[in-house]
Amino acid sequence: SSSQPDFDYLFKLLLIGDSAVGKSSLLLSFTSDTFEDLSPTIGVDFKVKMVTVGGKKLKLAIWDTAGQERFRTLTSSYYRGAQGVIMVYDVTRRETFTNLSDVWAKELDLYLTNQDCIKMLVGNKVDKESERVVTKKEGIDFAREYGCLFLECSAKTRVNVEQCFEELVLKILDTP
Ligand code: GDP
């Protein structure tokens, strides 16, 4: 037996964003390859997933708010030590997008102690294209202004779900 860990890096990643944008669904879609219609009361604390990205074996500990965002009780300990943050909004609900600048970016500035933390903006639920109210261009513009990566995805159809996590992790690996 050996005490060597079976991974090259351990990264802490966070999901933030308004209630019901699909944070838990994205996490489950990525870690268990399934989509379940979640009851809003059911949140996930965190999940661990091993991935190989850029030839490196990574252990990802991905934290979900577990519904705490509804009570505005996320604390500094949630953010502490995170290498990457995924900021999620719902492309069918405008307020979840405006709250990114009004609420979530401010909270990040307040609590994120790691200045090198990489941010990824994710517009979820693109499978509901007929109900879309936030354009892709708006997402691109916000991401550019705020200095983060950007993707649109669907936890339901799994379009771009793996890419969200992979692009974030690649950028973290690329950052000295
Ligand atoms: P959270 O509160 O941000 O963790 O959001 P949940 O993951 O609990 O999702 C809220 C609701 O949106 C649930 O009913 C999900 O089934 C649904 N949902 C999540 N992602 C998607 C998606 O990509 N497409 C569709 N159509 N529904 C989704």
mmCIF file with all atom_site columns, C-alpha atoms and ligand atoms in Angstrom:
data_model
loop_
_atom_site.group_PDB
_atom_site.id
_atom_site.type_symbol
_atom_site.label_atom_id
_atom_site.label_alt_id
_atom_site.label_comp_id
_atom_site.label_asym_id
_atom_site.label_entity_id
_atom_site.label_seq_id
_atom_site.pdbx_PDB_ins_code
_atom_site.Cartn_x
_atom_site.Cartn_y
_atom_site.Cartn_z
_atom_site.occupancy
_atom_site.B_iso_or_equiv
_atom_site.pdbx_formal_charge
_atom_site.auth_seq_id
_atom_site.auth_comp_id
_atom_site.auth_asym_id
_atom_site.auth_atom_id
_atom_site.pdbx_PDB_model_num
ATOM   1   C CA  . SER A 1 1   ? 0.000   0.000  0.000   1.00 0.00 ? 1   SER A CA  1
ATOM   2   C CA  . SER A 1 2   ? 1.063   3.553  -0.615  1.00 0.00 ? 2   SER A CA  1
ATOM   3   C CA  . SER A 1 3   ? 0.158   6.864  0.966   1.00 0.00 ? 3   SER A CA  1
ATOM   4   C CA  . GLN A 1 4   ? 0.507   8.635  -2.357  1.00 0.00 ? 4   GLN A CA  1
ATOM   5   C CA  . PRO A 1 5   ? -2.756  10.242 -3.452  1.00 0.00 ? 5   PRO A CA  1
ATOM   6   C CA  . ASP A 1 6   ? -4.169  8.909  -6.717  1.00 0.00 ? 6   ASP A CA  1
ATOM   7   C CA  . PHE A 1 7   ? -4.501  12.370 -8.227  1.00 0.00 ? 7   PHE A CA  1
ATOM   8   C CA  . ASP A 1 8   ? -2.209  15.228 -9.264  1.00 0.00 ? 8   ASP A CA  1
ATOM   9   C CA  . TYR A 1 9   ? -4.384  18.079 -8.017  1.00 0.00 ? 9   TYR A CA  1
ATOM   10  C CA  . LEU A 1 10  ? -7.365  18.581 -5.762  1.00 0.00 ? 10  LEU A CA  1
ATOM   11  C CA  . PHE A 1 11  ? -9.545  21.518 -6.765  1.00 0.00 ? 11  PHE A CA  1
ATOM   12  C CA  . LYS A 1 12  ? -12.434 23.068 -4.892  1.00 0.00 ? 12  LYS A CA  1
ATOM   13  C CA  . LEU A 1 13  ? -15.081 24.413 -7.250  1.00 0.00 ? 13  LEU A CA  1
ATOM   14  C CA  . LEU A 1 14  ? -18.250 26.271 -6.288  1.00 0.00 ? 14  LEU A CA  1
ATOM   15  C CA  . LEU A 1 15  ? -21.650 26.733 -7.837  1.00 0.00 ? 15  LEU A CA  1
ATOM   16  C CA  . ILE A 1 16  ? -23.450 29.979 -7.088  1.00 0.00 ? 16  ILE A CA  1
ATOM   17  C CA  . GLY A 1 17  ? -26.511 31.746 -8.431  1.00 0.00 ? 17  GLY A CA  1
ATOM   18  C CA  . ASP A 1 18  ? -30.194 32.209 -7.667  1.00 0.00 ? 18  ASP A CA  1
ATOM   19  C CA  . SER A 1 19  ? -32.474 29.461 -6.472  1.00 0.00 ? 19  SER A CA  1
ATOM   20  C CA  . ALA A 1 20  ? -33.798 27.110 -9.181  1.00 0.00 ? 20  ALA A CA  1
ATOM   21  C CA  . VAL A 1 21  ? -31.379 28.154 -11.940 1.00 0.00 ? 21  VAL A CA  1
ATOM   22  C CA  . GLY A 1 22  ? -30.213 24.520 -12.040 1.00 0.00 ? 22  GLY A CA  1
ATOM   23  C CA  . LYS A 1 23  ? -27.081 24.385 -9.880  1.00 0.00 ? 23  LYS A CA  1
ATOM   24  C CA  . SER A 1 24  ? -27.863 20.993 -8.322  1.00 0.00 ? 24  SER A CA  1
ATOM   25  C CA  . SER A 1 25  ? -29.004 19.658 -11.678 1.00 0.00 ? 25  SER A CA  1
ATOM   26  C CA  . LEU A 1 26  ? -25.739 20.713 -13.323 1.00 0.00 ? 26  LEU A CA  1
ATOM   27  C CA  . LEU A 1 27  ? -23.757 19.076 -10.560 1.00 0.00 ? 27  LEU A CA  1
ATOM   28  C CA  . LEU A 1 28  ? -25.719 15.839 -10.770 1.00 0.00 ? 28  LEU A CA  1
ATOM   29  C CA  . SER A 1 29  ? -25.675 15.892 -14.545 1.00 0.00 ? 29  SER A CA  1
ATOM   30  C CA  . PHE A 1 30  ? -21.898 16.184 -14.471 1.00 0.00 ? 30  PHE A CA  1
ATOM   31  C CA  . THR A 1 31  ? -21.182 13.725 -11.661 1.00 0.00 ? 31  THR A CA  1
ATOM   32  C CA  . SER A 1 32  ? -23.810 11.058 -12.248 1.00 0.00 ? 32  SER A CA  1
ATOM   33  C CA  . ASP A 1 33  ? -24.648 11.412 -15.947 1.00 0.00 ? 33  ASP A CA  1
ATOM   34  C CA  . THR A 1 34  ? -28.336 11.712 -15.206 1.00 0.00 ? 34  THR A CA  1
ATOM   35  C CA  . PHE A 1 35  ? -31.004 14.373 -15.080 1.00 0.00 ? 35  PHE A CA  1
ATOM   36  C CA  . GLU A 1 36  ? -33.659 14.091 -12.419 1.00 0.00 ? 36  GLU A CA  1
ATOM   37  C CA  . ASP A 1 37  ? -36.459 16.538 -11.865 1.00 0.00 ? 37  ASP A CA  1
ATOM   38  C CA  . LEU A 1 38  ? -35.316 17.791 -8.507  1.00 0.00 ? 38  LEU A CA  1
ATOM   39  C CA  . SER A 1 39  ? -37.645 18.972 -5.830  1.00 0.00 ? 39  SER A CA  1
ATOM   40  C CA  . PRO A 1 40  ? -36.587 22.531 -4.943  1.00 0.00 ? 40  PRO A CA  1
ATOM   41  C CA  . THR A 1 41  ? -36.055 21.509 -1.343  1.00 0.00 ? 41  THR A CA  1
ATOM   42  C CA  . ILE A 1 42  ? -33.423 18.985 -2.306  1.00 0.00 ? 42  ILE A CA  1
ATOM   43  C CA  . GLY A 1 43  ? -29.959 20.406 -2.544  1.00 0.00 ? 43  GLY A CA  1
ATOM   44  C CA  . VAL A 1 44  ? -26.609 18.746 -2.732  1.00 0.00 ? 44  VAL A CA  1
ATOM   45  C CA  . ASP A 1 45  ? -23.788 19.726 -0.420  1.00 0.00 ? 45  ASP A CA  1
ATOM   46  C CA  . PHE A 1 46  ? -20.936 18.669 -2.613  1.00 0.00 ? 46  PHE A CA  1
ATOM   47  C CA  . LYS A 1 47  ? -19.828 15.902 -4.911  1.00 0.00 ? 47  LYS A CA  1
ATOM   48  C CA  . VAL A 1 48  ? -16.438 14.560 -5.799  1.00 0.00 ? 48  VAL A CA  1
ATOM   49  C CA  . LYS A 1 49  ? -15.484 13.601 -9.308  1.00 0.00 ? 49  LYS A CA  1
ATOM   50  C CA  . MET A 1 50  ? -12.194 12.325 -10.690 1.00 0.00 ? 50  MET A CA  1
ATOM   51  C CA  . VAL A 1 51  ? -11.382 13.595 -14.158 1.00 0.00 ? 51  VAL A CA  1
ATOM   52  C CA  . THR A 1 52  ? -8.354  13.569 -16.419 1.00 0.00 ? 52  THR A CA  1
ATOM   53  C CA  . VAL A 1 53  ? -7.841  16.948 -18.053 1.00 0.00 ? 53  VAL A CA  1
ATOM   54  C CA  . GLY A 1 54  ? -4.763  18.036 -19.957 1.00 0.00 ? 54  GLY A CA  1
ATOM   55  C CA  . GLY A 1 55  ? -3.050  14.791 -18.976 1.00 0.00 ? 55  GLY A CA  1
ATOM   56  C CA  . LYS A 1 56  ? -3.486  15.507 -15.261 1.00 0.00 ? 56  LYS A CA  1
ATOM   57  C CA  . LYS A 1 57  ? -5.535  13.428 -12.869 1.00 0.00 ? 57  LYS A CA  1
ATOM   58  C CA  . LEU A 1 58  ? -7.771  15.771 -10.966 1.00 0.00 ? 58  LEU A CA  1
ATOM   59  C CA  . LYS A 1 59  ? -9.961  15.290 -7.976  1.00 0.00 ? 59  LYS A CA  1
ATOM   60  C CA  . LEU A 1 60  ? -12.753 17.851 -8.124  1.00 0.00 ? 60  LEU A CA  1
ATOM   61  C CA  . ALA A 1 61  ? -14.707 18.695 -4.995  1.00 0.00 ? 61  ALA A CA  1
ATOM   62  C CA  . ILE A 1 62  ? -17.685 20.604 -6.335  1.00 0.00 ? 62  ILE A CA  1
ATOM   63  C CA  . TRP A 1 63  ? -19.782 22.506 -3.824  1.00 0.00 ? 63  TRP A CA  1
ATOM   64  C CA  . ASP A 1 64  ? -23.430 23.360 -4.214  1.00 0.00 ? 64  ASP A CA  1
ATOM   65  C CA  . THR A 1 65  ? -25.334 25.856 -2.101  1.00 0.00 ? 65  THR A CA  1
ATOM   66  C CA  . ALA A 1 66  ? -27.868 23.193 -1.073  1.00 0.00 ? 66  ALA A CA  1
ATOM   67  C CA  . GLY A 1 67  ? -30.617 25.796 -1.094  1.00 0.00 ? 67  GLY A CA  1
ATOM   68  C CA  . GLN A 1 68  ? -28.873 28.111 1.360   1.00 0.00 ? 68  GLN A CA  1
ATOM   69  C CA  . GLU A 1 69  ? -28.872 30.928 -1.209  1.00 0.00 ? 69  GLU A CA  1
ATOM   70  C CA  . ARG A 1 70  ? -32.599 31.367 -0.638  1.00 0.00 ? 70  ARG A CA  1
ATOM   71  C CA  . PHE A 1 71  ? -31.891 32.541 2.891   1.00 0.00 ? 71  PHE A CA  1
ATOM   72  C CA  . ARG A 1 72  ? -28.813 34.560 1.893   1.00 0.00 ? 72  ARG A CA  1
ATOM   73  C CA  . THR A 1 73  ? -26.778 32.600 4.394   1.00 0.00 ? 73  THR A CA  1
ATOM   74  C CA  . LEU A 1 74  ? -23.788 31.580 2.317   1.00 0.00 ? 74  LEU A CA  1
ATOM   75  C CA  . THR A 1 75  ? -20.778 32.434 4.378   1.00 0.00 ? 75  THR A CA  1
ATOM   76  C CA  . SER A 1 76  ? -17.105 33.003 3.854   1.00 0.00 ? 76  SER A CA  1
ATOM   77  C CA  . SER A 1 77  ? -16.385 29.356 4.638   1.00 0.00 ? 77  SER A CA  1
ATOM   78  C CA  . TYR A 1 78  ? -18.321 28.321 1.535   1.00 0.00 ? 78  TYR A CA  1
ATOM   79  C CA  . TYR A 1 79  ? -15.985 30.412 -0.621  1.00 0.00 ? 79  TYR A CA  1
ATOM   80  C CA  . ARG A 1 80  ? -12.748 29.742 1.229   1.00 0.00 ? 80  ARG A CA  1
ATOM   81  C CA  . GLY A 1 81  ? -9.999  28.100 -0.788  1.00 0.00 ? 81  GLY A CA  1
ATOM   82  C CA  . ALA A 1 82  ? -11.958 27.817 -4.014  1.00 0.00 ? 82  ALA A CA  1
ATOM   83  C CA  . GLN A 1 83  ? -9.929  27.627 -7.218  1.00 0.00 ? 83  GLN A CA  1
ATOM   84  C CA  . GLY A 1 84  ? -12.970 28.026 -9.458  1.00 0.00 ? 84  GLY A CA  1
ATOM   85  C CA  . VAL A 1 85  ? -16.490 29.443 -9.296  1.00 0.00 ? 85  VAL A CA  1
ATOM   86  C CA  . ILE A 1 86  ? -19.362 28.669 -11.654 1.00 0.00 ? 86  ILE A CA  1
ATOM   87  C CA  . MET A 1 87  ? -21.921 31.487 -11.693 1.00 0.00 ? 87  MET A CA  1
ATOM   88  C CA  . VAL A 1 88  ? -25.198 30.105 -12.998 1.00 0.00 ? 88  VAL A CA  1
ATOM   89  C CA  . TYR A 1 89  ? -28.270 31.887 -14.355 1.00 0.00 ? 89  TYR A CA  1
ATOM   90  C CA  . ASP A 1 90  ? -31.394 30.677 -16.114 1.00 0.00 ? 90  ASP A CA  1
ATOM   91  C CA  . VAL A 1 91  ? -31.716 31.976 -19.696 1.00 0.00 ? 91  VAL A CA  1
ATOM   92  C CA  . THR A 1 92  ? -35.525 31.931 -19.271 1.00 0.00 ? 92  THR A CA  1
ATOM   93  C CA  . ARG A 1 93  ? -35.591 34.168 -16.164 1.00 0.00 ? 93  ARG A CA  1
ATOM   94  C CA  . ARG A 1 94  ? -34.188 37.679 -16.520 1.00 0.00 ? 94  ARG A CA  1
ATOM   95  C CA  . GLU A 1 95  ? -33.847 38.357 -12.771 1.00 0.00 ? 95  GLU A CA  1
ATOM   96  C CA  . THR A 1 96  ? -31.449 35.431 -12.341 1.00 0.00 ? 96  THR A CA  1
ATOM   97  C CA  . PHE A 1 97  ? -29.141 37.208 -14.802 1.00 0.00 ? 97  PHE A CA  1
ATOM   98  C CA  . THR A 1 98  ? -29.422 40.700 -13.306 1.00 0.00 ? 98  THR A CA  1
ATOM   99  C CA  . ASN A 1 99  ? -28.864 39.242 -9.823  1.00 0.00 ? 99  ASN A CA  1
ATOM   100 C CA  . LEU A 1 100 ? -25.416 38.128 -10.966 1.00 0.00 ? 100 LEU A CA  1
ATOM   101 C CA  . SER A 1 101 ? -24.231 41.727 -10.969 1.00 0.00 ? 101 SER A CA  1
ATOM   102 C CA  . ASP A 1 102 ? -26.590 42.976 -8.254  1.00 0.00 ? 102 ASP A CA  1
ATOM   103 C CA  . VAL A 1 103 ? -25.989 40.189 -5.739  1.00 0.00 ? 103 VAL A CA  1
ATOM   104 C CA  . TRP A 1 104 ? -23.528 37.484 -6.700  1.00 0.00 ? 104 TRP A CA  1
ATOM   105 C CA  . ALA A 1 105 ? -20.613 39.520 -8.017  1.00 0.00 ? 105 ALA A CA  1
ATOM   106 C CA  . LYS A 1 106 ? -20.756 41.628 -4.850  1.00 0.00 ? 106 LYS A CA  1
ATOM   107 C CA  . GLU A 1 107 ? -20.779 38.552 -2.682  1.00 0.00 ? 107 GLU A CA  1
ATOM   108 C CA  . LEU A 1 108 ? -17.785 37.168 -4.582  1.00 0.00 ? 108 LEU A CA  1
ATOM   109 C CA  . ASP A 1 109 ? -15.861 40.417 -4.086  1.00 0.00 ? 109 ASP A CA  1
ATOM   110 C CA  . LEU A 1 110 ? -16.662 40.281 -0.385  1.00 0.00 ? 110 LEU A CA  1
ATOM   111 C CA  . TYR A 1 111 ? -15.873 36.667 0.368   1.00 0.00 ? 111 TYR A CA  1
ATOM   112 C CA  . LEU A 1 112 ? -13.490 35.375 -2.242  1.00 0.00 ? 112 LEU A CA  1
ATOM   113 C CA  . THR A 1 113 ? -10.130 35.442 -0.556  1.00 0.00 ? 113 THR A CA  1
ATOM   114 C CA  . ASN A 1 114 ? -8.311  33.737 -3.409  1.00 0.00 ? 114 ASN A CA  1
ATOM   115 C CA  . GLN A 1 115 ? -7.640  36.490 -5.945  1.00 0.00 ? 115 GLN A CA  1
ATOM   116 C CA  . ASP A 1 116 ? -6.576  33.932 -8.549  1.00 0.00 ? 116 ASP A CA  1
ATOM   117 C CA  . CYS A 1 117 ? -9.930  32.152 -8.449  1.00 0.00 ? 117 CYS A CA  1
ATOM   118 C CA  . ILE A 1 118 ? -11.184 31.503 -12.005 1.00 0.00 ? 118 ILE A CA  1
ATOM   119 C CA  . LYS A 1 119 ? -14.791 32.403 -12.738 1.00 0.00 ? 119 LYS A CA  1
ATOM   120 C CA  . MET A 1 120 ? -17.109 30.815 -15.260 1.00 0.00 ? 120 MET A CA  1
ATOM   121 C CA  . LEU A 1 121 ? -20.468 32.299 -16.253 1.00 0.00 ? 121 LEU A CA  1
ATOM   122 C CA  . VAL A 1 122 ? -23.035 29.697 -17.264 1.00 0.00 ? 122 VAL A CA  1
ATOM   123 C CA  . GLY A 1 123 ? -26.438 30.329 -18.861 1.00 0.00 ? 123 GLY A CA  1
ATOM   124 C CA  . ASN A 1 124 ? -28.466 27.188 -18.155 1.00 0.00 ? 124 ASN A CA  1
ATOM   125 C CA  . LYS A 1 125 ? -31.702 25.718 -19.614 1.00 0.00 ? 125 LYS A CA  1
ATOM   126 C CA  . VAL A 1 126 ? -30.957 26.421 -23.279 1.00 0.00 ? 126 VAL A CA  1
ATOM   127 C CA  . ASP A 1 127 ? -33.218 23.454 -24.085 1.00 0.00 ? 127 ASP A CA  1
ATOM   128 C CA  . LYS A 1 128 ? -36.104 25.864 -23.375 1.00 0.00 ? 128 LYS A CA  1
ATOM   129 C CA  . GLU A 1 129 ? -35.172 28.020 -26.367 1.00 0.00 ? 129 GLU A CA  1
ATOM   130 C CA  . SER A 1 130 ? -38.756 29.235 -26.971 1.00 0.00 ? 130 SER A CA  1
ATOM   131 C CA  . GLU A 1 131 ? -38.825 30.672 -23.425 1.00 0.00 ? 131 GLU A CA  1
ATOM   132 C CA  . ARG A 1 132 ? -35.420 32.338 -23.631 1.00 0.00 ? 132 ARG A CA  1
ATOM   133 C CA  . VAL A 1 133 ? -35.288 35.976 -22.501 1.00 0.00 ? 133 VAL A CA  1
ATOM   134 C CA  . VAL A 1 134 ? -31.535 36.470 -21.968 1.00 0.00 ? 134 VAL A CA  1
ATOM   135 C CA  . THR A 1 135 ? -29.613 36.502 -25.258 1.00 0.00 ? 135 THR A CA  1
ATOM   136 C CA  . LYS A 1 136 ? -26.278 34.807 -25.742 1.00 0.00 ? 136 LYS A CA  1
ATOM   137 C CA  . LYS A 1 137 ? -24.772 38.205 -26.555 1.00 0.00 ? 137 LYS A CA  1
ATOM   138 C CA  . GLU A 1 138 ? -25.769 39.525 -23.127 1.00 0.00 ? 138 GLU A CA  1
ATOM   139 C CA  . GLY A 1 139 ? -23.973 36.597 -21.524 1.00 0.00 ? 139 GLY A CA  1
ATOM   140 C CA  . ILE A 1 140 ? -20.873 37.163 -23.648 1.00 0.00 ? 140 ILE A CA  1
ATOM   141 C CA  . ASP A 1 141 ? -20.844 40.879 -22.788 1.00 0.00 ? 141 ASP A CA  1
ATOM   142 C CA  . PHE A 1 142 ? -21.230 40.295 -19.055 1.00 0.00 ? 142 PHE A CA  1
ATOM   143 C CA  . ALA A 1 143 ? -18.474 37.681 -19.099 1.00 0.00 ? 143 ALA A CA  1
ATOM   144 C CA  . ARG A 1 144 ? -16.131 40.025 -20.934 1.00 0.00 ? 144 ARG A CA  1
ATOM   145 C CA  . GLU A 1 145 ? -16.834 42.882 -18.547 1.00 0.00 ? 145 GLU A CA  1
ATOM   146 C CA  . TYR A 1 146 ? -16.489 40.721 -15.466 1.00 0.00 ? 146 TYR A CA  1
ATOM   147 C CA  . GLY A 1 147 ? -13.460 38.808 -16.731 1.00 0.00 ? 147 GLY A CA  1
ATOM   148 C CA  . CYS A 1 148 ? -14.843 35.303 -16.726 1.00 0.00 ? 148 CYS A CA  1
ATOM   149 C CA  . LEU A 1 149 ? -15.278 32.372 -19.052 1.00 0.00 ? 149 LEU A CA  1
ATOM   150 C CA  . PHE A 1 150 ? -18.711 31.825 -20.569 1.00 0.00 ? 150 PHE A CA  1
ATOM   151 C CA  . LEU A 1 151 ? -20.853 28.975 -21.851 1.00 0.00 ? 151 LEU A CA  1
ATOM   152 C CA  . GLU A 1 152 ? -24.528 28.253 -22.348 1.00 0.00 ? 152 GLU A CA  1
ATOM   153 C CA  . CYS A 1 153 ? -25.686 24.781 -21.413 1.00 0.00 ? 153 CYS A CA  1
ATOM   154 C CA  . SER A 1 154 ? -28.537 22.493 -20.459 1.00 0.00 ? 154 SER A CA  1
ATOM   155 C CA  . ALA A 1 155 ? -28.399 20.241 -17.427 1.00 0.00 ? 155 ALA A CA  1
ATOM   156 C CA  . LYS A 1 156 ? -31.414 18.461 -18.913 1.00 0.00 ? 156 LYS A CA  1
ATOM   157 C CA  . THR A 1 157 ? -30.027 17.549 -22.341 1.00 0.00 ? 157 THR A CA  1
ATOM   158 C CA  . ARG A 1 158 ? -26.438 17.649 -21.013 1.00 0.00 ? 158 ARG A CA  1
ATOM   159 C CA  . VAL A 1 159 ? -25.384 19.985 -23.798 1.00 0.00 ? 159 VAL A CA  1
ATOM   160 C CA  . ASN A 1 160 ? -22.110 21.678 -22.764 1.00 0.00 ? 160 ASN A CA  1
ATOM   161 C CA  . VAL A 1 161 ? -22.272 20.375 -19.178 1.00 0.00 ? 161 VAL A CA  1
ATOM   162 C CA  . GLU A 1 162 ? -18.906 18.612 -19.251 1.00 0.00 ? 162 GLU A CA  1
ATOM   163 C CA  . GLN A 1 163 ? -17.429 21.537 -21.172 1.00 0.00 ? 163 GLN A CA  1
ATOM   164 C CA  . CYS A 1 164 ? -18.381 23.941 -18.363 1.00 0.00 ? 164 CYS A CA  1
ATOM   165 C CA  . PHE A 1 165 ? -16.322 22.042 -15.844 1.00 0.00 ? 165 PHE A CA  1
ATOM   166 C CA  . GLU A 1 166 ? -13.518 21.138 -18.247 1.00 0.00 ? 166 GLU A CA  1
ATOM   167 C CA  . GLU A 1 167 ? -12.941 24.657 -19.544 1.00 0.00 ? 167 GLU A CA  1
ATOM   168 C CA  . LEU A 1 168 ? -12.895 25.981 -16.001 1.00 0.00 ? 168 LEU A CA  1
ATOM   169 C CA  . VAL A 1 169 ? -10.407 23.351 -14.888 1.00 0.00 ? 169 VAL A CA  1
ATOM   170 C CA  . LEU A 1 170 ? -8.183  23.867 -17.943 1.00 0.00 ? 170 LEU A CA  1
ATOM   171 C CA  . LYS A 1 171 ? -8.009  27.580 -17.147 1.00 0.00 ? 171 LYS A CA  1
ATOM   172 C CA  . ILE A 1 172 ? -7.162  26.831 -13.514 1.00 0.00 ? 172 ILE A CA  1
ATOM   173 C CA  . LEU A 1 173 ? -4.358  24.503 -14.659 1.00 0.00 ? 173 LEU A CA  1
ATOM   174 C CA  . ASP A 1 174 ? -3.126  27.198 -17.056 1.00 0.00 ? 174 ASP A CA  1
ATOM   175 C CA  . THR A 1 175 ? -2.971  29.853 -14.356 1.00 0.00 ? 175 THR A CA  1
ATOM   176 C CA  . PRO A 1 176 ? 0.438   30.020 -12.697 1.00 0.00 ? 176 PRO A CA  1
HETATM 177 P P1  . GDP B 2 .   ? -30.903 25.022 -7.990  1.00 0.00 ? 1   GDP B P1  1
HETATM 178 O O1  . GDP B 2 .   ? -31.869 25.527 -6.962  1.00 0.00 ? 1   GDP B O1  1
HETATM 179 O O2  . GDP B 2 .   ? -30.167 26.147 -8.647  1.00 0.00 ? 1   GDP B O2  1
HETATM 180 O O3  . GDP B 2 .   ? -29.999 23.948 -7.490  1.00 0.00 ? 1   GDP B O3  1
HETATM 181 O O4  . GDP B 2 .   ? -31.794 24.388 -9.192  1.00 0.00 ? 1   GDP B O4  1
HETATM 182 P P2  . GDP B 2 .   ? -32.225 22.862 -9.403  1.00 0.00 ? 1   GDP B P2  1
HETATM 183 O O5  . GDP B 2 .   ? -31.089 22.068 -9.918  1.00 0.00 ? 1   GDP B O5  1
HETATM 184 O O6  . GDP B 2 .   ? -32.926 22.369 -8.181  1.00 0.00 ? 1   GDP B O6  1
HETATM 185 O O7  . GDP B 2 .   ? -33.254 23.025 -10.626 1.00 0.00 ? 1   GDP B O7  1
HETATM 186 C C1  . GDP B 2 .   ? -34.450 23.793 -10.477 1.00 0.00 ? 1   GDP B C1  1
HETATM 187 C C2  . GDP B 2 .   ? -35.490 23.275 -11.446 1.00 0.00 ? 1   GDP B C2  1
HETATM 188 O O8  . GDP B 2 .   ? -35.065 23.500 -12.795 1.00 0.00 ? 1   GDP B O8  1
HETATM 189 C C3  . GDP B 2 .   ? -35.738 21.768 -11.338 1.00 0.00 ? 1   GDP B C3  1
HETATM 190 O O9  . GDP B 2 .   ? -37.116 21.520 -11.556 1.00 0.00 ? 1   GDP B O9  1
HETATM 191 C C4  . GDP B 2 .   ? -34.921 21.192 -12.457 1.00 0.00 ? 1   GDP B C4  1
HETATM 192 O O10 . GDP B 2 .   ? -35.441 19.971 -12.927 1.00 0.00 ? 1   GDP B O10 1
HETATM 193 C C5  . GDP B 2 .   ? -35.021 22.281 -13.524 1.00 0.00 ? 1   GDP B C5  1
HETATM 194 N N1  . GDP B 2 .   ? -33.849 22.346 -14.411 1.00 0.00 ? 1   GDP B N1  1
HETATM 195 C C6  . GDP B 2 .   ? -32.548 22.401 -14.047 1.00 0.00 ? 1   GDP B C6  1
HETATM 196 N N2  . GDP B 2 .   ? -31.745 22.471 -15.120 1.00 0.00 ? 1   GDP B N2  1
HETATM 197 C C7  . GDP B 2 .   ? -32.553 22.444 -16.204 1.00 0.00 ? 1   GDP B C7  1
HETATM 198 C C8  . GDP B 2 .   ? -32.313 22.504 -17.628 1.00 0.00 ? 1   GDP B C8  1
HETATM 199 O O11 . GDP B 2 .   ? -31.179 22.577 -18.125 1.00 0.00 ? 1   GDP B O11 1
HETATM 200 N N3  . GDP B 2 .   ? -33.431 22.485 -18.430 1.00 0.00 ? 1   GDP B N3  1
HETATM 201 C C9  . GDP B 2 .   ? -34.689 22.396 -17.929 1.00 0.00 ? 1   GDP B C9  1
HETATM 202 N N4  . GDP B 2 .   ? -35.702 22.378 -18.807 1.00 0.00 ? 1   GDP B N4  1
HETATM 203 N N5  . GDP B 2 .   ? -34.942 22.343 -16.618 1.00 0.00 ? 1   GDP B N5  1
HETATM 204 C C10 . GDP B 2 .   ? -33.899 22.368 -15.753 1.00 0.00 ? 1   GDP B C10 1
#
